[in-house]
Short mmCIF file of C-alpha atoms in Angstrom, two decimals:
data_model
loop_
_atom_site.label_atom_id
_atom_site.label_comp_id
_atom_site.label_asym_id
_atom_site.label_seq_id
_atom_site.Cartn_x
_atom_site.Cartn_y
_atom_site.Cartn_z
CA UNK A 919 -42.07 -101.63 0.52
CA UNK A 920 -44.99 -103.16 -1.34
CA UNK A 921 -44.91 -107.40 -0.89
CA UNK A 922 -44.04 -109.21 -4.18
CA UNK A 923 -46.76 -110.49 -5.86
CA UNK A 924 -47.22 -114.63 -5.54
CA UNK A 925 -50.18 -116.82 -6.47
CA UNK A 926 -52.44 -117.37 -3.89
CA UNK A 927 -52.74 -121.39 -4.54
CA UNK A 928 -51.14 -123.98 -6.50
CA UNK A 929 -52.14 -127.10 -6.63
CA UNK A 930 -50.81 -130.70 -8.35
CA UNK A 931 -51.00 -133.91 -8.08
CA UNK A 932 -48.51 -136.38 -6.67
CA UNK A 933 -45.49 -136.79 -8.89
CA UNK A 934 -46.43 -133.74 -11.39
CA UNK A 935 -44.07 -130.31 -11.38
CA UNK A 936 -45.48 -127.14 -10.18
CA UNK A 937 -44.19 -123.25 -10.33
CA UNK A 938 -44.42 -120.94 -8.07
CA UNK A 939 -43.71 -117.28 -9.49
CA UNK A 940 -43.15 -114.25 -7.53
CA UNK A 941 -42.97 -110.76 -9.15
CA UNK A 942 -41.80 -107.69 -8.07
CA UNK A 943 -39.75 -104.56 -9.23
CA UNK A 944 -36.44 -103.55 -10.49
CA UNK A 945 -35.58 -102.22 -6.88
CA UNK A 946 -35.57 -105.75 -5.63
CA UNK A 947 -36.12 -109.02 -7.54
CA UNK A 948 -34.84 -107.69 -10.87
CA UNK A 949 -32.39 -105.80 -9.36
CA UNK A 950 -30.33 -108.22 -7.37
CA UNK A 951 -29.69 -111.68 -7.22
CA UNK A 952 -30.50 -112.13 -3.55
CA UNK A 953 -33.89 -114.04 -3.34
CA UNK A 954 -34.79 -116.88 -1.48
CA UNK A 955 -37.66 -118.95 -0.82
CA UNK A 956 -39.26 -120.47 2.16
CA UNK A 957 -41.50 -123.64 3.34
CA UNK A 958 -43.63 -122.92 5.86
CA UNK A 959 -45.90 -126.01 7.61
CA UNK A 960 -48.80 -125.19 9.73
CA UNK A 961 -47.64 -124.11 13.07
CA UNK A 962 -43.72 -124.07 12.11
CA UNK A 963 -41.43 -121.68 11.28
CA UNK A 964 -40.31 -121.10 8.05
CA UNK A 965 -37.66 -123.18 6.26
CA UNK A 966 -34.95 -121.81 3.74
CA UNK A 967 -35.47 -123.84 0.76
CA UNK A 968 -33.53 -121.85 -1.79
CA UNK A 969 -31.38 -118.80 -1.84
CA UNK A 970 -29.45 -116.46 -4.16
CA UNK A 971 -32.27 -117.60 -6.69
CA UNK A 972 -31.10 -121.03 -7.37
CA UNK A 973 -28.95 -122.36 -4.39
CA UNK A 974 -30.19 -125.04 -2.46
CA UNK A 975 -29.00 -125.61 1.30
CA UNK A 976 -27.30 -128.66 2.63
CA UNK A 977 -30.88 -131.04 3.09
CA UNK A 978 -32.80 -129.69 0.75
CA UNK A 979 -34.75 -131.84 -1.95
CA UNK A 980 -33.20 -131.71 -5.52
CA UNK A 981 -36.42 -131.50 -6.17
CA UNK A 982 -37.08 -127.65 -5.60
CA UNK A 983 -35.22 -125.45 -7.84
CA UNK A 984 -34.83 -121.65 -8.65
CA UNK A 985 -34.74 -119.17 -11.27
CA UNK A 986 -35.54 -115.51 -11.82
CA UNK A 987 -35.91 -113.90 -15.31
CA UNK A 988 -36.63 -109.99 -15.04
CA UNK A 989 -38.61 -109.10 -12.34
CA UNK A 990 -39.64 -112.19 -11.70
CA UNK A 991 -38.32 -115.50 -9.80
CA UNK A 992 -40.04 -118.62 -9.59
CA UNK A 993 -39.46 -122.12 -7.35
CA UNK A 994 -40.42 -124.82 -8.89
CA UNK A 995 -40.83 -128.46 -7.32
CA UNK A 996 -40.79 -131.41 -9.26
CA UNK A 997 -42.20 -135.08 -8.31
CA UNK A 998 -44.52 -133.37 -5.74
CA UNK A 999 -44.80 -135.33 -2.85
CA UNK A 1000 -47.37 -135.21 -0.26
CA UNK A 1001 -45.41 -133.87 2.20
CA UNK A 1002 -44.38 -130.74 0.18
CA UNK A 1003 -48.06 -129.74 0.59
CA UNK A 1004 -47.30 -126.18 2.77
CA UNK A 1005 -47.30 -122.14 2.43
CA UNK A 1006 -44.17 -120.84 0.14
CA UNK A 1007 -42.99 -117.67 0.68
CA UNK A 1008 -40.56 -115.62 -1.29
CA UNK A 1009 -37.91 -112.58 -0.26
CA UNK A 1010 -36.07 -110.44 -1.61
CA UNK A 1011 -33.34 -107.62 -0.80
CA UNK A 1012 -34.45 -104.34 -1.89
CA UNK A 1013 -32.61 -101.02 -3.05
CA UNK A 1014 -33.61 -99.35 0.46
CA UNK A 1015 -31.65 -102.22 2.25
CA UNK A 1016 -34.29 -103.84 3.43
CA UNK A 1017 -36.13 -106.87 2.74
CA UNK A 1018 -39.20 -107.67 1.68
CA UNK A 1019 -41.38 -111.04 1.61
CA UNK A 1020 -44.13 -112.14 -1.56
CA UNK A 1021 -47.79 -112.35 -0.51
CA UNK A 1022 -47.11 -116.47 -0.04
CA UNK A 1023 -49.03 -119.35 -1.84
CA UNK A 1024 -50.98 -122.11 -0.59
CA UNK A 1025 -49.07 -125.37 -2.50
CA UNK A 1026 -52.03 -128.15 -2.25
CA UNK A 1027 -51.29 -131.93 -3.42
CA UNK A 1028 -54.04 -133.78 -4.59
CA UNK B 699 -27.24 -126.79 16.50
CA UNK B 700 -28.27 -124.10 16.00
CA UNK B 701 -31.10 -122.71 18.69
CA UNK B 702 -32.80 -119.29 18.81
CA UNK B 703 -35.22 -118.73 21.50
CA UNK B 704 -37.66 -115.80 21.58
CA UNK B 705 -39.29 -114.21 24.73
CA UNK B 706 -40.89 -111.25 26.18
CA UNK B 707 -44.05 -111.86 24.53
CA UNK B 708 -47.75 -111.39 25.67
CA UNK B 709 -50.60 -109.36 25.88
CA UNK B 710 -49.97 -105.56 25.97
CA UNK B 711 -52.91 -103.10 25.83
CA UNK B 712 -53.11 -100.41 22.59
CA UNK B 713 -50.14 -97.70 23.31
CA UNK B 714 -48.19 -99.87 25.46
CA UNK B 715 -45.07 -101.04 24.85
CA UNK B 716 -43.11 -104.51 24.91
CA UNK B 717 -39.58 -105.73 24.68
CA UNK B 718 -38.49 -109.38 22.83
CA UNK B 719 -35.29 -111.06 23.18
CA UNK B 720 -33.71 -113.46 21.15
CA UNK B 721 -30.92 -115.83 23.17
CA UNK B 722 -29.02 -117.33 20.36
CA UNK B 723 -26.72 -120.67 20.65
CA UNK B 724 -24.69 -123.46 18.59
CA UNK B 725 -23.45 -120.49 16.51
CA UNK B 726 -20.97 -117.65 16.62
CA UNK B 727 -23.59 -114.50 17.42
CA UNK B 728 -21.03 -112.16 16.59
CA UNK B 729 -21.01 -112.93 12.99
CA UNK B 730 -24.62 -113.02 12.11
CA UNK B 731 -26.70 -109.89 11.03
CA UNK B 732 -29.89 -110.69 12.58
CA UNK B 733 -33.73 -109.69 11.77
CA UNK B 734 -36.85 -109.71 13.20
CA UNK B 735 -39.82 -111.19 10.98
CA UNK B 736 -43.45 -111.37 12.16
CA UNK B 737 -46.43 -113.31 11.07
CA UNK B 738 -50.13 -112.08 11.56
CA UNK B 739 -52.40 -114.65 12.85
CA UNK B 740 -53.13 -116.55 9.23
CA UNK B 741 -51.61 -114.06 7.27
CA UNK B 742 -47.82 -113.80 5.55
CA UNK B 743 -44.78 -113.30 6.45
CA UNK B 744 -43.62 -109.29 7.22
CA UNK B 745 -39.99 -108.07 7.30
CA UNK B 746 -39.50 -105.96 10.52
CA UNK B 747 -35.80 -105.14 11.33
CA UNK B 748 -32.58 -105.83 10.81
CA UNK B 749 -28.83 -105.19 12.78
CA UNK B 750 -25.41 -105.74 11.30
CA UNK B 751 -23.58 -108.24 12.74
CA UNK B 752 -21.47 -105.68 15.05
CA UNK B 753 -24.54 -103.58 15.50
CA UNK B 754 -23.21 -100.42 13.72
CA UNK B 755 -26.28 -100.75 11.21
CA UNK B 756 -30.09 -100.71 11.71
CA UNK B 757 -32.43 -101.10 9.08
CA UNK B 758 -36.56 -100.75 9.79
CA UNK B 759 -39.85 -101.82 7.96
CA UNK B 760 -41.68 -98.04 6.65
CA UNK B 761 -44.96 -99.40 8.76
CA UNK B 762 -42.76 -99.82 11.88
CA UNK B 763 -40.40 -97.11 11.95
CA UNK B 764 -40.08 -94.73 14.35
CA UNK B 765 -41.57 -97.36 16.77
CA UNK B 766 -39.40 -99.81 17.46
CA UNK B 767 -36.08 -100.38 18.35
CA UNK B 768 -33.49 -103.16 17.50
CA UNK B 769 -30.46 -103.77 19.46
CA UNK B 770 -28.07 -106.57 20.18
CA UNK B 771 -25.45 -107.66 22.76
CA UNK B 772 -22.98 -109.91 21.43
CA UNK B 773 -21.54 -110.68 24.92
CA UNK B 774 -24.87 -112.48 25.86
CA UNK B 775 -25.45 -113.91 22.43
CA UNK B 776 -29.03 -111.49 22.59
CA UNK B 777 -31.19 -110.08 19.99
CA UNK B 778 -33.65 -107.15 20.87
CA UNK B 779 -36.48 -105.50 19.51
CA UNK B 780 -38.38 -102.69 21.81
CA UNK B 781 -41.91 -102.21 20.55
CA UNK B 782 -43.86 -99.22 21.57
CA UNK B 783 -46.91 -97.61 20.67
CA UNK B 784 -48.61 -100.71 19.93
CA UNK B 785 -51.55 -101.39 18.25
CA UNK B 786 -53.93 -104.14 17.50
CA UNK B 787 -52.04 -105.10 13.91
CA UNK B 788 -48.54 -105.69 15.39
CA UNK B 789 -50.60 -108.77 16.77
CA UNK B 790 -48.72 -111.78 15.51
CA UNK B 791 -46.03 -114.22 16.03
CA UNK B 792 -42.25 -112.45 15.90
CA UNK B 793 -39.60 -114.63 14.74
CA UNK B 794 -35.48 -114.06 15.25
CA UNK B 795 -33.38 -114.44 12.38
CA UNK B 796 -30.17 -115.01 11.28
CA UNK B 797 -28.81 -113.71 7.99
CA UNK B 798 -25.27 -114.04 6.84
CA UNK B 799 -25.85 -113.85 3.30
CA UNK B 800 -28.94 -111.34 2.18
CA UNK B 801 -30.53 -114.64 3.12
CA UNK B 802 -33.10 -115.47 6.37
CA UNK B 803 -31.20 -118.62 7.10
CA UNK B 804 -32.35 -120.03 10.96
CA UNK B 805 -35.43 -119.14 12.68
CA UNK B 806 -36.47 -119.24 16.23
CA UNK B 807 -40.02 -120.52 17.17
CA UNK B 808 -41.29 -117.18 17.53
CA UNK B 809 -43.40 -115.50 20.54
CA UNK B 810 -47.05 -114.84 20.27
CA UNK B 811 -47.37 -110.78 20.88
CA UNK B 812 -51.06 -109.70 21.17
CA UNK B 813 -52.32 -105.98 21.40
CA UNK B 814 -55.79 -106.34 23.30
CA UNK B 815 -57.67 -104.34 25.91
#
């Protein structure tokens, strides 16, 4: 049950497009199309942003979008705001039936 | 809405054991798998558990098994996770969540447990 692998940090400036990549194996991200992402702001719990790779919830931004190619899925968010400035995490469901979270990354607006 | 409250949190000394309970409202209980997520002071986010919706299935974290227990009662809308053996890294912040969809949908707030002596 290693974590997927995200970037640490990302960083862009207000109104640019940033992606957020998160890599793992054929036993989870390549191997199913159940992975999600999550906003996390200091102190708060996390927020479902996107699921089943490229679903957004009812009040979420058209601004944050999914894919997944392989083994790896990325978020991206377009016409970064200030307020999008927060920890992203992905998940995914694994072969074993579990889950498993990335490693997170640091999204910084400059 | 939707409101998940943890509790049972605290300090426990190395080896002891804890119990956290999640009351759930503003949803039907009965139909939601549920997991238990923590977070490491500053550090990510780290699957622990997971219960079908009717409780018939358990699913555990490789670093966690064999120490804790989940368990739910649907007739009090309650999550539960019994921790024992503890030791200084299950320090963090455990969330409840729901999942009806391979998906970690609402979270609680989370309660603070810290493994000190």
């Amino acid at each position: 049950q290693s974590a997927l692998t995200q970037p640490a940090s990302v960083s862009g400036s207000p109104g640019q497009s940033i992606t957020i990549s998160c890599t793992g194996t054929s036993s989870d991200v390549g191997g199913y199309n159940y992975v999600s992402w999550y906003q996390q702001h200091p102190g708060k719990a996390p927020k479902l942003m996107i699921y089943e790779v490229s679903n957004r919830p009812s009040g979420v931004s058209n601004r944050f979008s999914g894919s997944k190619s392989g083994d790896t899925a990325s978020l991206t968010i377009s016409g970064l705001l200030a307020e999008d400035e927060a920890d992203y995490y992905c998940s995914s469901y694994t072969s074993s039936s579990t889950r498993v979270f990335g490693t997170g990354t640091k999204v910084t607006v400059l | 809405q939707v409101q998940l409250v943890e509790s049972g949190g605290g300090v426990v000394q190395p080896g002891g054991s804890l119990r956290l309970s999640c009351a759930a409202s503003g949803l039907t209980f009965s139909y939601y798998g549920m997991h238990w997520v923590r977070q490491a002071p500053g550090k990510g986010l780290e699957w622990v558990a997971y219960i079908r919706s009717d409780g018939s299935n358990k699913d555990y974290a490789d670093s966690l098994k064999g120490r804790i227990t989940i368990s739910r009662d649907n007739s009090k809308n309650t999550l539960y996770v019994q921790m024992n053996s503890l030791r200084a890294e299950d320090t963090a912040v455990y969330y409840c969540v729901t999942d009806l969809r391979y998906l970690f949908e609402y979270w609680g707030q989370g309660t603070l447990v810290t493994v000190s002596s």
